[in-house]
């Protein structure tokens, strides 16, 4: 991730990073890098499976933010 590459995203984009599970530190490293570039970032604890376990909705389709029923 470089400042030049990340500048291609719209201003104010919130980046959410995650890993496959607690044995992975990729999300922590990505969050640190994004934050050091001054970008807003959150870590999704538990990864995508944690999201699913909480029965939270997933987006799908071509338009951003369209939730699956």
Short mmCIF file of C-alpha atoms in Angstrom, two decimals:
data_model
loop_
_atom_site.label_atom_id
_atom_site.label_comp_id
_atom_site.label_asym_id
_atom_site.label_seq_id
_atom_site.Cartn_x
_atom_site.Cartn_y
_atom_site.Cartn_z
CA UNK A 1 0.00 0.00 0.00
CA UNK A 2 1.36 3.35 -0.96
CA UNK A 3 0.04 6.86 -0.43
CA UNK A 4 -0.27 7.22 -4.20
CA UNK A 5 -2.35 4.05 -4.58
CA UNK A 6 -4.57 4.77 -1.60
CA UNK A 7 -5.23 8.31 -2.88
CA UNK A 8 -7.23 6.69 -5.70
CA UNK A 9 -10.00 5.87 -3.18
CA UNK A 10 -12.65 8.53 -2.46
CA UNK A 11 -11.85 10.82 0.45
CA UNK A 12 -13.35 9.59 3.71
CA UNK A 13 -13.43 5.92 2.69
CA UNK A 14 -13.46 3.71 5.79
CA UNK A 15 -11.22 0.70 5.26
CA UNK A 16 -12.15 -2.52 7.05
CA UNK A 17 -9.43 -5.14 7.30
CA UNK A 18 -9.71 -8.73 8.42
CA UNK A 19 -7.88 -12.04 8.55
CA UNK A 20 -9.00 -15.63 8.46
CA UNK A 21 -8.69 -15.97 12.22
CA UNK A 22 -6.72 -15.20 15.38
CA UNK A 23 -3.57 -16.93 14.09
CA UNK A 24 -3.15 -14.23 11.40
CA UNK A 25 -1.64 -10.79 11.96
CA UNK A 26 -2.19 -9.49 8.42
CA UNK A 27 -5.16 -7.38 9.48
CA UNK A 28 -3.12 -5.74 12.24
CA UNK A 29 -0.29 -4.96 9.84
CA UNK A 30 -2.67 -3.61 7.19
CA UNK A 31 -4.50 -1.46 9.76
CA UNK A 32 -1.21 -0.03 10.99
CA UNK A 33 -0.12 0.82 7.45
CA UNK A 34 -3.45 2.45 6.56
CA UNK A 35 -3.50 4.43 9.81
CA UNK A 36 0.08 5.56 9.25
CA UNK A 37 -1.09 6.96 5.89
CA UNK A 38 -3.74 8.93 7.78
CA UNK A 39 -6.64 6.81 6.53
CA UNK A 40 -9.62 5.71 8.66
CA UNK A 41 -9.48 1.98 9.35
CA UNK A 42 -11.16 -0.64 11.52
CA UNK A 43 -10.25 -4.25 12.18
CA UNK A 44 -13.05 -6.79 11.84
CA UNK A 45 -12.30 -9.12 14.76
CA UNK A 46 -13.06 -12.74 13.95
CA UNK A 47 -12.71 -12.23 10.21
CA UNK A 48 -15.42 -12.95 7.70
CA UNK A 49 -16.48 -16.08 9.60
CA UNK A 50 -17.01 -13.94 12.73
CA UNK A 51 -19.25 -11.65 10.66
CA UNK A 52 -21.22 -14.66 9.47
CA UNK A 53 -21.41 -16.13 12.99
CA UNK A 54 -23.03 -12.88 14.16
CA UNK A 55 -25.57 -13.30 11.33
CA UNK A 56 -24.70 -9.86 9.94
CA UNK A 57 -25.67 -9.09 6.33
CA UNK A 58 -23.35 -9.31 3.34
CA UNK A 59 -23.39 -6.92 0.40
CA UNK A 60 -23.78 -8.35 -3.08
CA UNK A 61 -24.42 -7.20 -6.61
CA UNK A 62 -22.79 -4.58 -8.77
CA UNK A 63 -23.81 -1.55 -6.69
CA UNK A 64 -21.94 -0.98 -3.43
CA UNK A 65 -23.98 -1.38 -0.30
CA UNK A 66 -26.72 -3.64 -1.71
CA UNK A 67 -27.49 -6.17 1.03
CA UNK A 68 -28.46 -9.75 0.40
CA UNK A 69 -31.76 -10.78 2.02
#
